[in-house]
PDB file of C-alpha atoms in Angstrom:
ATOM      1  CA  UNK A  22     -33.416   3.731 -67.982  1.00  0.00           C
ATOM      2  CA  UNK A  23     -31.752   3.330 -64.964  1.00  0.00           C
ATOM      3  CA  UNK A  24     -33.251   4.071 -61.840  1.00  0.00           C
ATOM      4  CA  UNK A  25     -31.228   6.712 -59.824  1.00  0.00           C
ATOM      5  CA  UNK A  26     -33.126   6.110 -56.410  1.00  0.00           C
ATOM      6  CA  UNK A  27     -31.312   3.021 -56.581  1.00  0.00           C
ATOM      7  CA  UNK A  28     -27.858   4.581 -56.154  1.00  0.00           C
ATOM      8  CA  UNK A  29     -28.697   6.636 -53.518  1.00  0.00           C
ATOM      9  CA  UNK A  30     -25.697   7.514 -51.217  1.00  0.00           C
ATOM     10  CA  UNK A  31     -25.303   9.141 -47.847  1.00  0.00           C
ATOM     11  CA  UNK A  32     -26.667  12.385 -46.857  1.00  0.00           C
ATOM     12  CA  UNK A  33     -24.547  15.345 -45.227  1.00  0.00           C
ATOM     13  CA  UNK A  34     -26.881  14.856 -42.106  1.00  0.00           C
ATOM     14  CA  UNK A  35     -25.852  11.324 -42.310  1.00  0.00           C
ATOM     15  CA  UNK A  36     -22.455  11.887 -42.922  1.00  0.00           C
ATOM     16  CA  UNK A  37     -22.030  14.723 -39.943  1.00  0.00           C
ATOM     17  CA  UNK A  38     -23.216  12.388 -37.872  1.00  0.00           C
ATOM     18  CA  UNK A  39     -21.034   9.839 -38.156  1.00  0.00           C
ATOM     19  CA  UNK A  40     -18.144  12.103 -37.619  1.00  0.00           C
ATOM     20  CA  UNK A  41     -19.460  13.377 -34.762  1.00  0.00           C
ATOM     21  CA  UNK A  42     -19.804   9.872 -33.645  1.00  0.00           C
ATOM     22  CA  UNK A  43     -16.360   9.006 -34.372  1.00  0.00           C
ATOM     23  CA  UNK A  44     -14.982  12.920 -32.697  1.00  0.00           C
ATOM     24  CA  UNK A  45     -17.021  11.404 -29.539  1.00  0.00           C
ATOM     25  CA  UNK A  46     -14.879   7.998 -30.090  1.00  0.00           C
ATOM     26  CA  UNK A  47     -11.547   9.815 -30.164  1.00  0.00           C
ATOM     27  CA  UNK A  48     -12.297  12.355 -27.689  1.00  0.00           C
ATOM     28  CA  UNK A  49     -13.396   9.387 -25.181  1.00  0.00           C
ATOM     29  CA  UNK A  50     -10.045   7.370 -25.704  1.00  0.00           C
ATOM     30  CA  UNK A  51      -7.710  10.502 -25.442  1.00  0.00           C
ATOM     31  CA  UNK A  52      -9.522  11.299 -22.274  1.00  0.00           C
ATOM     32  CA  UNK A  53      -8.760   7.789 -21.210  1.00  0.00           C
ATOM     33  CA  UNK A  54      -5.238   7.900 -21.756  1.00  0.00           C
ATOM     34  CA  UNK A  55      -4.848  11.685 -19.648  1.00  0.00           C
ATOM     35  CA  UNK A  56      -7.093   9.633 -16.489  1.00  0.00           C
ATOM     36  CA  UNK A  57      -4.560   6.711 -16.793  1.00  0.00           C
ATOM     37  CA  UNK A  58      -1.494   8.957 -17.090  1.00  0.00           C
ATOM     38  CA  UNK A  59      -2.886  11.243 -14.154  1.00  0.00           C
ATOM     39  CA  UNK A  60      -3.443   8.261 -12.296  1.00  0.00           C
ATOM     40  CA  UNK A  61       0.158   7.236 -12.542  1.00  0.00           C
ATOM     41  CA  UNK A  62       1.583  10.347 -11.596  1.00  0.00           C
ATOM     42  CA  UNK A  63      -0.700  10.285  -8.250  1.00  0.00           C
ATOM     43  CA  UNK A  64       0.625   6.914  -7.775  1.00  0.00           C
ATOM     44  CA  UNK A  65       3.985   8.114  -8.505  1.00  0.00           C
ATOM     45  CA  UNK A  66       3.720  10.954  -5.913  1.00  0.00           C
ATOM     46  CA  UNK A  67       1.929   8.860  -3.333  1.00  0.00           C
ATOM     47  CA  UNK A  68       4.135   5.660  -3.552  1.00  0.00           C
ATOM     48  CA  UNK A  69       7.843   7.136  -4.274  1.00  0.00           C
ATOM     49  CA  UNK A  70       7.191   9.730  -2.312  1.00  0.00           C
ATOM     50  CA  UNK A  71       4.819  10.417   0.441  1.00  0.00           C
ATOM     51  CA  UNK A  72       4.641   6.693   1.432  1.00  0.00           C
ATOM     52  CA  UNK A  73       8.494   6.870   1.779  1.00  0.00           C
ATOM     53  CA  UNK A  74       8.368  10.107   3.638  1.00  0.00           C
ATOM     54  CA  UNK A  75       5.735   9.001   6.262  1.00  0.00           C
ATOM     55  CA  UNK A  76       7.840   5.837   7.017  1.00  0.00           C
ATOM     56  CA  UNK A  77      11.250   7.726   7.249  1.00  0.00           C
ATOM     57  CA  UNK A  78       9.306  10.005  10.085  1.00  0.00           C
ATOM     58  CA  UNK A  79       7.276   7.390  12.160  1.00  0.00           C
ATOM     59  CA  UNK A  80      10.863   5.147  12.275  1.00  0.00           C
ATOM     60  CA  UNK A  81      11.910   8.940  13.309  1.00  0.00           C
ATOM     61  CA  UNK A  82       9.413   9.368  16.086  1.00  0.00           C
ATOM     62  CA  UNK A  83      10.080   5.958  17.405  1.00  0.00           C
ATOM     63  CA  UNK A  84      13.670   5.422  17.285  1.00  0.00           C
ATOM     64  CA  UNK A  85      14.708   9.412  18.038  1.00  0.00           C
ATOM     65  CA  UNK A  86      16.912   9.101  14.544  1.00  0.00           C
ATOM     66  CA  UNK A  87      16.272   8.992  10.636  1.00  0.00           C
ATOM     67  CA  UNK A  88      16.959   5.382   9.319  1.00  0.00           C
ATOM     68  CA  UNK A  89      20.469   5.280   8.062  1.00  0.00           C
ATOM     69  CA  UNK A  90      21.529   7.301  10.662  1.00  0.00           C
ATOM     70  CA  UNK A  91      23.854   4.902  12.564  1.00  0.00           C
ATOM     71  CA  UNK A  92      26.101   7.176  14.682  1.00  0.00           C
ATOM     72  CA  UNK A  93      23.380   9.320  16.037  1.00  0.00           C
ATOM     73  CA  UNK A  94      24.608  12.685  14.712  1.00  0.00           C
ATOM     74  CA  UNK A  95      21.033  13.517  12.732  1.00  0.00           C
ATOM     75  CA  UNK A  96      22.818  13.181   9.306  1.00  0.00           C
ATOM     76  CA  UNK A  97      21.778   9.630   7.006  1.00  0.00           C
ATOM     77  CA  UNK A  98      24.359   7.995   5.248  1.00  0.00           C
ATOM     78  CA  UNK A  99      27.436   9.663   7.542  1.00  0.00           C
ATOM     79  CA  UNK A 100      30.450   8.703   8.906  1.00  0.00           C
ATOM     80  CA  UNK A 101      32.462   5.441   8.673  1.00  0.00           C
ATOM     81  CA  UNK A 102      29.736   2.868  10.734  1.00  0.00           C
ATOM     82  CA  UNK A 103      27.300   0.986   8.611  1.00  0.00           C
ATOM     83  CA  UNK A 104      24.251   2.747   7.096  1.00  0.00           C
ATOM     84  CA  UNK A 105      21.207   0.584   6.129  1.00  0.00           C
ATOM     85  CA  UNK A 106      18.141   2.789   5.443  1.00  0.00           C
ATOM     86  CA  UNK A 107      16.765  -0.668   4.342  1.00  0.00           C
ATOM     87  CA  UNK A 108      17.243  -2.580   7.228  1.00  0.00           C
ATOM     88  CA  UNK A 109      15.860   0.071   9.660  1.00  0.00           C
ATOM     89  CA  UNK A 110      12.712   0.733   7.355  1.00  0.00           C
ATOM     90  CA  UNK A 111      12.114  -2.980   5.701  1.00  0.00           C
ATOM     91  CA  UNK A 112      13.834  -5.548   7.973  1.00  0.00           C
ATOM     92  CA  UNK A 113      13.661  -4.137  11.481  1.00  0.00           C
ATOM     93  CA  UNK A 114      10.783  -1.580  11.683  1.00  0.00           C
ATOM     94  CA  UNK A 115       8.951  -3.551   8.872  1.00  0.00           C
ATOM     95  CA  UNK A 116       7.361   0.455   7.824  1.00  0.00           C
ATOM     96  CA  UNK A 117       8.088  -0.454   3.764  1.00  0.00           C
ATOM     97  CA  UNK A 118       8.178  -3.911   2.397  1.00  0.00           C
ATOM     98  CA  UNK A 119      11.641  -5.619   1.776  1.00  0.00           C
ATOM     99  CA  UNK A 120      10.662  -5.571  -1.973  1.00  0.00           C
ATOM    100  CA  UNK A 121       9.488  -1.893  -2.237  1.00  0.00           C
ATOM    101  CA  UNK A 122      12.519  -0.985  -4.150  1.00  0.00           C
ATOM    102  CA  UNK A 123      11.920  -0.531  -7.378  1.00  0.00           C
ATOM    103  CA  UNK A 124       8.322   1.152  -7.356  1.00  0.00           C
ATOM    104  CA  UNK A 125       6.961  -0.194 -10.457  1.00  0.00           C
ATOM    105  CA  UNK A 126       4.183   1.975 -11.892  1.00  0.00           C
ATOM    106  CA  UNK A 127       3.441   0.026 -15.132  1.00  0.00           C
ATOM    107  CA  UNK A 128       6.225   0.096 -17.311  1.00  0.00           C
ATOM    108  CA  UNK A 129       7.881   2.543 -15.273  1.00  0.00           C
ATOM    109  CA  UNK A 130      10.282   1.681 -12.326  1.00  0.00           C
ATOM    110  CA  UNK A 131      11.805   4.098 -10.034  1.00  0.00           C
ATOM    111  CA  UNK A 132      14.111   3.408  -7.069  1.00  0.00           C
ATOM    112  CA  UNK A 133      13.687   5.366  -3.899  1.00  0.00           C
ATOM    113  CA  UNK A 134      16.520   6.024  -1.001  1.00  0.00           C
ATOM    114  CA  UNK A 135      17.884   8.276   1.681  1.00  0.00           C
ATOM    115  CA  UNK A 136      21.210   9.987   1.935  1.00  0.00           C
ATOM    116  CA  UNK A 137      22.501  13.794   2.410  1.00  0.00           C
ATOM    117  CA  UNK A 138      23.568  16.201  -0.132  1.00  0.00           C
ATOM    118  CA  UNK A 139      27.439  16.067   0.783  1.00  0.00           C
ATOM    119  CA  UNK A 140      27.391  19.948   1.731  1.00  0.00           C
ATOM    120  CA  UNK A 141      28.253  22.069   4.457  1.00  0.00           C
ATOM    121  CA  UNK A 142      26.758  21.559   6.606  1.00  0.00           C
ATOM    122  CA  UNK A 143      25.194  18.123   5.388  1.00  0.00           C
ATOM    123  CA  UNK A 144      21.348  18.305   4.588  1.00  0.00           C
ATOM    124  CA  UNK A 145      19.313  14.599   4.562  1.00  0.00           C
ATOM    125  CA  UNK A 146      17.604  14.093   0.969  1.00  0.00           C
ATOM    126  CA  UNK A 147      15.234  12.003  -0.569  1.00  0.00           C
ATOM    127  CA  UNK A 148      16.275  10.798  -3.597  1.00  0.00           C
ATOM    128  CA  UNK A 149      13.924   9.222  -6.220  1.00  0.00           C
ATOM    129  CA  UNK A 150      15.372   7.865 -10.011  1.00  0.00           C
ATOM    130  CA  UNK A 151      14.393   6.026 -12.726  1.00  0.00           C
ATOM    131  CA  UNK A 152      15.770   2.697 -12.973  1.00  0.00           C
ATOM    132  CA  UNK A 153      15.554  -0.531 -15.303  1.00  0.00           C
ATOM    133  CA  UNK A 154      17.746  -2.830 -13.530  1.00  0.00           C
ATOM    134  CA  UNK A 155      16.906  -1.907  -9.556  1.00  0.00           C
ATOM    135  CA  UNK A 156      20.684  -0.820  -8.883  1.00  0.00           C
ATOM    136  CA  UNK A 157      21.385   1.905 -11.576  1.00  0.00           C
ATOM    137  CA  UNK A 158      20.727   5.769 -11.112  1.00  0.00           C
ATOM    138  CA  UNK A 159      22.494   7.464 -13.604  1.00  0.00           C
ATOM    139  CA  UNK A 160      20.410   6.857 -16.354  1.00  0.00           C
ATOM    140  CA  UNK A 161      18.971  10.434 -18.069  1.00  0.00           C
ATOM    141  CA  UNK A 162      14.983  10.445 -17.870  1.00  0.00           C
ATOM    142  CA  UNK A 163      12.916  10.213 -20.392  1.00  0.00           C
ATOM    143  CA  UNK A 164      10.009  13.026 -21.537  1.00  0.00           C
ATOM    144  CA  UNK A 165       7.513  10.776 -19.787  1.00  0.00           C
ATOM    145  CA  UNK A 166       9.166  10.265 -16.746  1.00  0.00           C
ATOM    146  CA  UNK A 167      10.244  14.434 -16.702  1.00  0.00           C
ATOM    147  CA  UNK A 168       6.154  14.712 -15.870  1.00  0.00           C
ATOM    148  CA  UNK A 169       6.463  12.704 -12.820  1.00  0.00           C
ATOM    149  CA  UNK A 170       9.111  14.855 -11.468  1.00  0.00           C
ATOM    150  CA  UNK A 171       7.763  17.886 -12.486  1.00  0.00           C
ATOM    151  CA  UNK A 172       4.493  16.813 -10.959  1.00  0.00           C
ATOM    152  CA  UNK A 173       6.549  16.106  -8.044  1.00  0.00           C
ATOM    153  CA  UNK A 174       7.856  18.971  -7.637  1.00  0.00           C
ATOM    154  CA  UNK A 175       4.641  20.872  -8.379  1.00  0.00           C
ATOM    155  CA  UNK A 176       2.587  19.012  -5.649  1.00  0.00           C
ATOM    156  CA  UNK A 177       5.774  19.652  -3.058  1.00  0.00           C
ATOM    157  CA  UNK A 178       7.167  23.338  -3.592  1.00  0.00           C
ATOM    158  CA  UNK A 179       3.998  24.273  -6.043  1.00  0.00           C
ATOM    159  CA  UNK A 180       5.955  25.276  -9.070  1.00  0.00           C
ATOM    160  CA  UNK A 181       7.991  22.963 -11.248  1.00  0.00           C
ATOM    161  CA  UNK A 182      11.202  24.902 -10.717  1.00  0.00           C
ATOM    162  CA  UNK A 183      14.116  22.182 -10.463  1.00  0.00           C
ATOM    163  CA  UNK A 184      16.444  24.279  -8.693  1.00  0.00           C
ATOM    164  CA  UNK A 185      14.030  26.065  -6.305  1.00  0.00           C
ATOM    165  CA  UNK A 186      12.898  25.548  -2.492  1.00  0.00           C
ATOM    166  CA  UNK A 187      12.484  22.002  -1.515  1.00  0.00           C
ATOM    167  CA  UNK A 188      12.719  19.920  -4.473  1.00  0.00           C
ATOM    168  CA  UNK A 189      15.777  19.576  -6.906  1.00  0.00           C
ATOM    169  CA  UNK A 190      17.010  17.962  -9.910  1.00  0.00           C
ATOM    170  CA  UNK A 191      20.418  16.535 -10.196  1.00  0.00           C
ATOM    171  CA  UNK A 192      22.765  15.081 -12.916  1.00  0.00           C
ATOM    172  CA  UNK A 193      23.727  12.161 -11.098  1.00  0.00           C
ATOM    173  CA  UNK A 194      23.752   9.751  -8.008  1.00  0.00           C
ATOM    174  CA  UNK A 195      24.852   6.437  -6.739  1.00  0.00           C
ATOM    175  CA  UNK A 196      22.097   3.898  -4.997  1.00  0.00           C
ATOM    176  CA  UNK A 197      23.139   1.120  -3.107  1.00  0.00           C
ATOM    177  CA  UNK A 198      20.745  -1.654  -3.425  1.00  0.00           C
ATOM    178  CA  UNK A 199      21.357  -3.609  -0.333  1.00  0.00           C
ATOM    179  CA  UNK A 200      20.991  -0.640   1.592  1.00  0.00           C
ATOM    180  CA  UNK A 201      19.010   2.153  -0.056  1.00  0.00           C
ATOM    181  CA  UNK A 202      21.607   4.757   0.779  1.00  0.00           C
ATOM    182  CA  UNK A 203      21.746   7.748  -1.962  1.00  0.00           C
ATOM    183  CA  UNK A 204      24.128  10.410  -2.645  1.00  0.00           C
ATOM    184  CA  UNK A 205      23.146  12.599  -5.328  1.00  0.00           C
ATOM    185  CA  UNK A 206      25.483  14.993  -7.351  1.00  0.00           C
ATOM    186  CA  UNK A 207      24.885  18.149  -9.419  1.00  0.00           C
ATOM    187  CA  UNK A 208      21.966  19.522  -7.422  1.00  0.00           C
ATOM    188  CA  UNK A 209      20.764  22.236  -9.221  1.00  0.00           C
ATOM    189  CA  UNK A 210      21.023  25.281  -6.839  1.00  0.00           C
ATOM    190  CA  UNK A 211      19.193  27.808  -8.880  1.00  0.00           C
ATOM    191  CA  UNK A 212      15.701  28.211 -10.317  1.00  0.00           C
ATOM    192  CA  UNK A 213      15.962  25.792 -13.697  1.00  0.00           C
ATOM    193  CA  UNK A 214      13.829  23.798 -16.015  1.00  0.00           C
ATOM    194  CA  UNK A 215      13.672  20.282 -15.787  1.00  0.00           C
ATOM    195  CA  UNK A 216      15.681  18.486 -18.232  1.00  0.00           C
ATOM    196  CA  UNK A 217      15.810  14.937 -19.916  1.00  0.00           C
ATOM    197  CA  UNK A 218      19.422  15.515 -19.030  1.00  0.00           C
ATOM    198  CA  UNK A 219      18.729  15.038 -15.080  1.00  0.00           C
ATOM    199  CA  UNK A 220      19.236  11.706 -13.637  1.00  0.00           C
ATOM    200  CA  UNK A 221      17.438  11.979 -10.486  1.00  0.00           C
ATOM    201  CA  UNK A 222      14.825  14.001  -8.036  1.00  0.00           C
ATOM    202  CA  UNK A 223      16.455  15.779  -4.873  1.00  0.00           C
ATOM    203  CA  UNK A 224      13.671  15.953  -2.138  1.00  0.00           C
ATOM    204  CA  UNK A 225      14.867  17.677   0.761  1.00  0.00           C
ATOM    205  CA  UNK A 226      12.418  16.424   3.122  1.00  0.00           C
ATOM    206  CA  UNK A 227      13.993  17.261   6.632  1.00  0.00           C
ATOM    207  CA  UNK A 228      15.139  20.893   5.998  1.00  0.00           C
ATOM    208  CA  UNK A 229      14.931  23.138   3.263  1.00  0.00           C
ATOM    209  CA  UNK A 230      18.304  23.864   1.438  1.00  0.00           C
TER     210      UNK A 230
END
């Protein structure tokens, strides 16, 4: 007769322990992915937003005007003179590296520039948009990039509403890589959800719209 003890399998307790260990490992992996994603978002807010804003205001304190405001009218990228944010911030004042644009976060990259909203009266804005080639600012954002924009909006305004307060969404933007001047178009004017149809984040850093 065959010895049944030689065919002994796993007990329920052993199986339960294995399942618990697998659950702990999966939880650690998922938590690690969340930590990496949150770290990228914080770096985006700092590198693509705060750092550029601090450099802009530092330049203003030193020179009595904003970078790119070559005719001293208080408006960035206005008039017929040569407006050059890059020359003011990077070349002359060295407040930001020449290779600042695009800002790279892992596989993501973003262009950052200054300009005005084209309104009456015009108001100064910082514009951030995703890019793959360092010069295009009209590519609709991905669902992942959407989370970067929503987090930036929440950090500045307290809530992620793309058409209210200081941070807005835009449906297109023209970016000049040689001067870092940005002209946003289709800026949201009423509270709205961020959407993958948006192409740029517009930040009214100087005064609220």
